[in-house]
Structure formats: C-alpha cells, structure tokens
Short mmCIF file of C-alpha atoms in Angstrom, two decimals:
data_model
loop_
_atom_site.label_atom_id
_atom_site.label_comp_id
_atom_site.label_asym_id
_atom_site.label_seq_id
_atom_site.Cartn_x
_atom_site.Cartn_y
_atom_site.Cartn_z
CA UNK A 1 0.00 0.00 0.00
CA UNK A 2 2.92 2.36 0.97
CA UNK A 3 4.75 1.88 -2.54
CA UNK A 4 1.01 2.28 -4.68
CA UNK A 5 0.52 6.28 -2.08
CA UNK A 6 3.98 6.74 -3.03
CA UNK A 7 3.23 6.27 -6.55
CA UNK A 8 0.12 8.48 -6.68
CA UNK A 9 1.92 11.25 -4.45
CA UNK A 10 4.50 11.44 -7.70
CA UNK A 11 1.86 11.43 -10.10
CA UNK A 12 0.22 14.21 -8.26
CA UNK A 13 3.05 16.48 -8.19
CA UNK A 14 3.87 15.98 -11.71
CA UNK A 15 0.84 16.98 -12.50
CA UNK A 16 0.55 19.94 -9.99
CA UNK A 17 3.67 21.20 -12.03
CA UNK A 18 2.36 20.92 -15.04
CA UNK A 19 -0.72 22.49 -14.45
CA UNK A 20 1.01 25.49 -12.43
CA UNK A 21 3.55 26.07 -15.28
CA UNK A 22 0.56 25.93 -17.96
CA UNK A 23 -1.40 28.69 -15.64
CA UNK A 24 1.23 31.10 -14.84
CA UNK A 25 3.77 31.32 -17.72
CA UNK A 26 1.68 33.64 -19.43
CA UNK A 27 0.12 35.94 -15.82
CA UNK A 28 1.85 38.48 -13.90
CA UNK A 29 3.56 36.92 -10.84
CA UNK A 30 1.46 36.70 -7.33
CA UNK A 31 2.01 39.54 -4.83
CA UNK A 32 1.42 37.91 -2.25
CA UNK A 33 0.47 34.42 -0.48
CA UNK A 34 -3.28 35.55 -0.38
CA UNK A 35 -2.74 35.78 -4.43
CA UNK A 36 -1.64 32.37 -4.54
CA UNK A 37 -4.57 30.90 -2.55
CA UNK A 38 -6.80 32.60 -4.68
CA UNK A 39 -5.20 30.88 -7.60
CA UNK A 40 -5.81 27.96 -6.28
CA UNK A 41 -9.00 28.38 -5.28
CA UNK A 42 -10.51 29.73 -8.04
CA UNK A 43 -8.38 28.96 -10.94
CA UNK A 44 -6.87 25.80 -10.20
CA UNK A 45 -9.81 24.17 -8.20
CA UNK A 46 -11.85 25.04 -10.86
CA UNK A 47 -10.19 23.56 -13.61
CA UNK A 48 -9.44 20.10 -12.15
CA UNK A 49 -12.57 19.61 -10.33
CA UNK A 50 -15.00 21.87 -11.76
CA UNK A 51 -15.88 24.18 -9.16
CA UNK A 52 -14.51 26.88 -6.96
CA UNK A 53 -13.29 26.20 -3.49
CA UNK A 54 -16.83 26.66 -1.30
CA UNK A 55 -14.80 27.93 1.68
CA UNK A 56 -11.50 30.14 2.05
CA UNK A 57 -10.46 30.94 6.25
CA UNK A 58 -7.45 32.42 7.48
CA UNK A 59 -6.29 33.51 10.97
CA UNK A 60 -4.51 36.26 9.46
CA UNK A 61 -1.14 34.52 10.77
CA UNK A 62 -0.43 32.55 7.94
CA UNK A 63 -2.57 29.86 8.47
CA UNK A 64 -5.57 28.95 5.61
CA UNK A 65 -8.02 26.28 5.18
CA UNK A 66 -9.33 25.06 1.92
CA UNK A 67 -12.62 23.80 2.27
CA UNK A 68 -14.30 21.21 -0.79
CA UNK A 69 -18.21 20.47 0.53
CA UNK A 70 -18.62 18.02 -2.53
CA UNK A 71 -14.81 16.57 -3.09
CA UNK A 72 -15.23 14.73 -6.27
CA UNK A 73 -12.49 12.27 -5.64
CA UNK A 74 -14.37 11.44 -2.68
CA UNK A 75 -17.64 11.16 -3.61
CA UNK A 76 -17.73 7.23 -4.49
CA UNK A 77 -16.73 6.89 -0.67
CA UNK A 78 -19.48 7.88 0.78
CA UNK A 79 -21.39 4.69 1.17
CA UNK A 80 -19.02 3.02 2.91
CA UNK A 81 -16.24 2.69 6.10
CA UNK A 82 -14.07 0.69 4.45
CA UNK A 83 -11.57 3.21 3.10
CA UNK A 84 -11.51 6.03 5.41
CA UNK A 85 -7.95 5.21 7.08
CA UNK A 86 -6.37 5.54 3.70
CA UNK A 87 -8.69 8.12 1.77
CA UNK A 88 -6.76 11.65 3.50
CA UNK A 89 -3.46 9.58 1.70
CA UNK A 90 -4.71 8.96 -1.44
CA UNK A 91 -6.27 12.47 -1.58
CA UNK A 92 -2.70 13.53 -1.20
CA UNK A 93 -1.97 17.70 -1.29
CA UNK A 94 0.81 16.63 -3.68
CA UNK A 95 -1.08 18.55 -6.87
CA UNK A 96 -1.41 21.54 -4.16
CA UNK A 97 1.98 21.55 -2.86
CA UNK A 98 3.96 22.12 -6.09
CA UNK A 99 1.51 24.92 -6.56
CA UNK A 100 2.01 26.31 -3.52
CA UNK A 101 6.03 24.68 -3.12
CA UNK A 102 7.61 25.39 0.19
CA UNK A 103 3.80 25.93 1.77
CA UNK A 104 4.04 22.71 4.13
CA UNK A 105 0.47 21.88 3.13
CA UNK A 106 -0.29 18.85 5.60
CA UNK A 107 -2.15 15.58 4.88
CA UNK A 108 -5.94 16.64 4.21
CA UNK A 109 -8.40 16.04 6.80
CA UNK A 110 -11.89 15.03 5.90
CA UNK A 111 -15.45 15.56 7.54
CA UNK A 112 -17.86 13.38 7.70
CA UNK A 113 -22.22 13.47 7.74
CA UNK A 114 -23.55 10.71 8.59
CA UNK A 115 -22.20 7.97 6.63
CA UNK A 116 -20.93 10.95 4.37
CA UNK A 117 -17.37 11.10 3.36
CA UNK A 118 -17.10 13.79 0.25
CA UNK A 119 -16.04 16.76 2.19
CA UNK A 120 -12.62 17.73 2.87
CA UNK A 121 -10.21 20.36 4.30
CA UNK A 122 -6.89 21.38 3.46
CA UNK A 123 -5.07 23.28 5.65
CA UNK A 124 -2.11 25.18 4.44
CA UNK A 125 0.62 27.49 5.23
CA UNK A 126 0.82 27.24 8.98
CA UNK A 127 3.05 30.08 10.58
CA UNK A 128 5.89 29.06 12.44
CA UNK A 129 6.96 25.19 12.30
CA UNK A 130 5.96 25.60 8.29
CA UNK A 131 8.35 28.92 7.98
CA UNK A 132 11.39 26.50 9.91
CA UNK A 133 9.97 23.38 7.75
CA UNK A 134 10.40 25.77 4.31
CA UNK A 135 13.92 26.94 5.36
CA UNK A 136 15.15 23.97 6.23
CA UNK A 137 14.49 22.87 2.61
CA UNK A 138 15.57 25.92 1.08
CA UNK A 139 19.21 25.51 3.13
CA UNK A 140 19.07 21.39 2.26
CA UNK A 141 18.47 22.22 -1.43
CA UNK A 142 20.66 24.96 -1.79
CA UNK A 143 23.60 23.04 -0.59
CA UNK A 144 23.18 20.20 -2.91
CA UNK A 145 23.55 22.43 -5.45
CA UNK A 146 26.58 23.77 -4.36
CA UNK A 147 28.23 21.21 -3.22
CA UNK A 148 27.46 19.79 -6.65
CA UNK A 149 29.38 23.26 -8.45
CA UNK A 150 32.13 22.51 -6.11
CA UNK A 151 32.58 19.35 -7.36
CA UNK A 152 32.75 19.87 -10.87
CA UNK A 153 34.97 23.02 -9.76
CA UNK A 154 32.53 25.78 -10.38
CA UNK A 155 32.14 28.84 -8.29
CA UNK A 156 29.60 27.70 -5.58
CA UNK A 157 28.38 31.15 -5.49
CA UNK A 158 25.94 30.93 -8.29
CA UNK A 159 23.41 33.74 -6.81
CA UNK A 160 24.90 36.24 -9.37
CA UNK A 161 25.23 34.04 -12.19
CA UNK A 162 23.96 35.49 -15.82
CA UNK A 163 20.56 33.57 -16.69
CA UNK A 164 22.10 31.83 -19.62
CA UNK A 165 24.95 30.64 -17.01
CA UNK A 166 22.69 29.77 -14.77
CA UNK A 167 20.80 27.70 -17.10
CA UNK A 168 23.61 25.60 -18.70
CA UNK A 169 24.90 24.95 -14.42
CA UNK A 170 21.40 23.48 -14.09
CA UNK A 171 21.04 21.36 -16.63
CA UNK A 172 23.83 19.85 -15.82
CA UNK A 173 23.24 19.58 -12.19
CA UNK A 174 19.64 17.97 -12.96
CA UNK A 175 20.97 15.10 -15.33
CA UNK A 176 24.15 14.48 -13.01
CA UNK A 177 22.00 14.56 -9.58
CA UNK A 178 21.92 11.16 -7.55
CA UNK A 179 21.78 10.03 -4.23
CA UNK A 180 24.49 8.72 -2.14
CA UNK A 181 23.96 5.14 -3.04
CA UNK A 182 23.42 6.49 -6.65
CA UNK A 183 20.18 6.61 -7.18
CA UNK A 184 17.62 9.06 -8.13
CA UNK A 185 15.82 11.22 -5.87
CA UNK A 186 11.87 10.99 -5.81
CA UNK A 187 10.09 13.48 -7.60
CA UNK A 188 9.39 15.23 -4.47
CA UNK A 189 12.51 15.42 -2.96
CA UNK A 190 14.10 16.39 -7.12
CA UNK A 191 11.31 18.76 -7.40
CA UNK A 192 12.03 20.36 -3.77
CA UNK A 193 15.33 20.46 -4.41
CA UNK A 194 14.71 22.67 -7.58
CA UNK A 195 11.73 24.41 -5.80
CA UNK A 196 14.35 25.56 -2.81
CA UNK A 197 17.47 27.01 -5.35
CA UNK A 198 14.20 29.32 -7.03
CA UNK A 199 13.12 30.20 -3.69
CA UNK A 200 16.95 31.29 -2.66
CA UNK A 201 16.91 33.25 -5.62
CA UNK A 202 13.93 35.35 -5.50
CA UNK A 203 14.07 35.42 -1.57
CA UNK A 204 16.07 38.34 0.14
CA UNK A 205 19.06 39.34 -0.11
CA UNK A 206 19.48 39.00 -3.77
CA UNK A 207 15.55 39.53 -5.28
CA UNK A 208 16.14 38.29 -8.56
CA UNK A 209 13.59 38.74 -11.06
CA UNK A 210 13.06 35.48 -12.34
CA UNK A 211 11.41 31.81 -12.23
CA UNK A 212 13.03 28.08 -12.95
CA UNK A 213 9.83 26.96 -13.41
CA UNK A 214 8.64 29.39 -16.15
CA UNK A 215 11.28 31.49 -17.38
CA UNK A 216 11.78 30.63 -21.14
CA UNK A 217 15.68 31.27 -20.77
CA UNK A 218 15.14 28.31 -18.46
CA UNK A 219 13.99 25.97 -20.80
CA UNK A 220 17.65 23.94 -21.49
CA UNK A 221 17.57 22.90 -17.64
CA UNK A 222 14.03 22.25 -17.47
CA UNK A 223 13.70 19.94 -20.37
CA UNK A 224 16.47 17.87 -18.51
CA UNK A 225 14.43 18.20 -15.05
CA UNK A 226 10.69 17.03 -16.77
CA UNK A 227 12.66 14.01 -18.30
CA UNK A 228 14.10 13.06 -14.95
CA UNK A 229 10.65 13.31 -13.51
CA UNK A 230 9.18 11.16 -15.58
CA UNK A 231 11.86 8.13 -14.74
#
C-alpha cells in the first residue's frame, strides 16, 4: 500500500507542475500568499474539479483552510467505512503543494455526515513550524547544489550568475544529480530540491527577477528536469 501512495503522491506532483507552469507562464507573478490561494481556489480548483473552493479561512497569521463540501475524488466513498484510514493519503496535497512549493500543506483532513465522506479540508501554510519546515528545505536544497558546483569546480556562489549561465549549471546539475547510493531522488525530494534554489533566488538578499519553473531562458535545464521526472 505504501509503494502504490507513493506512486500516486509522484503522479500528483507531476501533474501539480504541469498544471502550475501551464497557468502562470503567461500571468503576472502573485504579490502575495493571499494571491496564490486565490489561484488555487478559483483557478486551479476550478479547472481540475469543476468548481470553486466553497470555503476560504485564514487567521490572518499565515494559516488557511481550503474547504471542498462536494470533493469529487471522494464522492464514491461515501457509502461506505471501508476506506476512510487511507482516503486523507490517497487524496494527497501533492497537486497543491507544487503549486504552492515550500507551503508545508499537511495531509488533508476530511469531515464526515452521517455515513458521508465527500467533504474535505486542506489546511495550508501554517506560521511558524511551516516557515522553519520551508527553510530547512531551502538551506538542504541549496547546498546540494553547491556542493554539486564545487565538485565539478565551479564557483559555488551561483546567486549572481547570468541567466544563460545559470541555465547551462542546471542542466547539468539535474541530469548528473543522484543520491548517495546512486540513485535518483523521488520526484518530491528532485522537485524540492529545484523548488528551494528558485526560492533562494527570488528570496532576500538577492531579489532576482526570475522563475526556474517558467522562465523561457530556463527551458535547457528544465527539459532535462521534466525528463528526470518522468523516470
């Protein structure tokens, strides 16, 4: 059972990147994280499942709560007990979390009417333990990557790097990445690692205007990175 949620959790992502790249490449980038959950509320929820989110909450601290009334994936549940234990698994937040990467979006948690079992929360972005959880990522994926230019003798300081630079480093790094025991990282762990370097980037001190995920000049490295995904 663990190897067919780990299966679907990859599958989800990949798909939460496509769809995320297919949405934004052409937009103007969010302000803010109330932009993004209005994305995915209206935009995103929409187009996979139909409908718009029926319920948005925040505490104003960084914590919101996606609420689904009617969950479609959940509706041929309802009748029964039987799957409940595994349903908040297999409705993993992997197709939200690469659209919100670095958010920390925990496991959804469903509510029940009855012998009803189609409605479902996602909570997301909680303040604190999620800002430490996103950090620690950023650092962990950040140093792969240059410990990865040291290797090959690069400059490990790659924060000032021209785009095109930038671009060829990457695809290198993304075709040459492997585990200790040489093997490849899951998508979510490849995809985080990738997710934490753009973070870095666009995070203070150095600002930079740009996105791996989108950016055209990009598209050498990301070529490599979708073909890795798909091993």
């Amino acid at each position: 059972m663990d190897n067919c949620l780990s299966k679907l959790e990859s599958i989800g992502y990949r798909i939460g990147q496509s769809l995320v790249e297919r949405f934004t490449k052409d937009g103007t980038r969010f302000k803010d994280e109330l932009d993004t959950m209005k994305f995915i509320c209206k935009d995103l929820w929409n187009f996979v499942y139909k409908k718009q989110i029926d319920n948005l909450r925040t505490n104003h601290q960084g914590v919101y709560v996606l609420q689904d009334n009617k969950f479609r994936f959940l509706t041929q549940l309802s009748n029964g007990k039987q799957y409940m234990d595994y349903a908040p698994k297999v409705i993993s937040t992997s197709l939200l979390e690469d659209n919100y990467s670095g958010s920390g979006a925990e496991d959804s948690e469903t509510s029940r009417s009855g012998q009803e079992y189609s409605g479902i929360r996602f909570p997301v972005m909680k303040d604190g333990e999620i800002d430490r959880a996103t950090k620690r990522q950023t650092k962990w994926g950040v140093k792969m990557f240059k410990e990865w230019l040291k290797q090959r003798e690069f400059d490990p300081n790659f924060e000032d790097l021209s785009i095109k630079i930038l671009d060829e480093r990457l695809e290198k790094f993304y075709a040459e990445l492997r585990t200790a025991d040489g093997r490849l990282y899951s998508t979510n762990s490849f995809g985080g690692i990738r997710s934490s370097i753009n973070r870095h980037l666009t995070s203070d001190p150095y600002n930079r205007e740009l996105s791996l995920f989108t950016d055209a000049a990009f598209h050498k490295s990301n070529k490599v990175f979708k073909a890795i995904m798909l091993r």
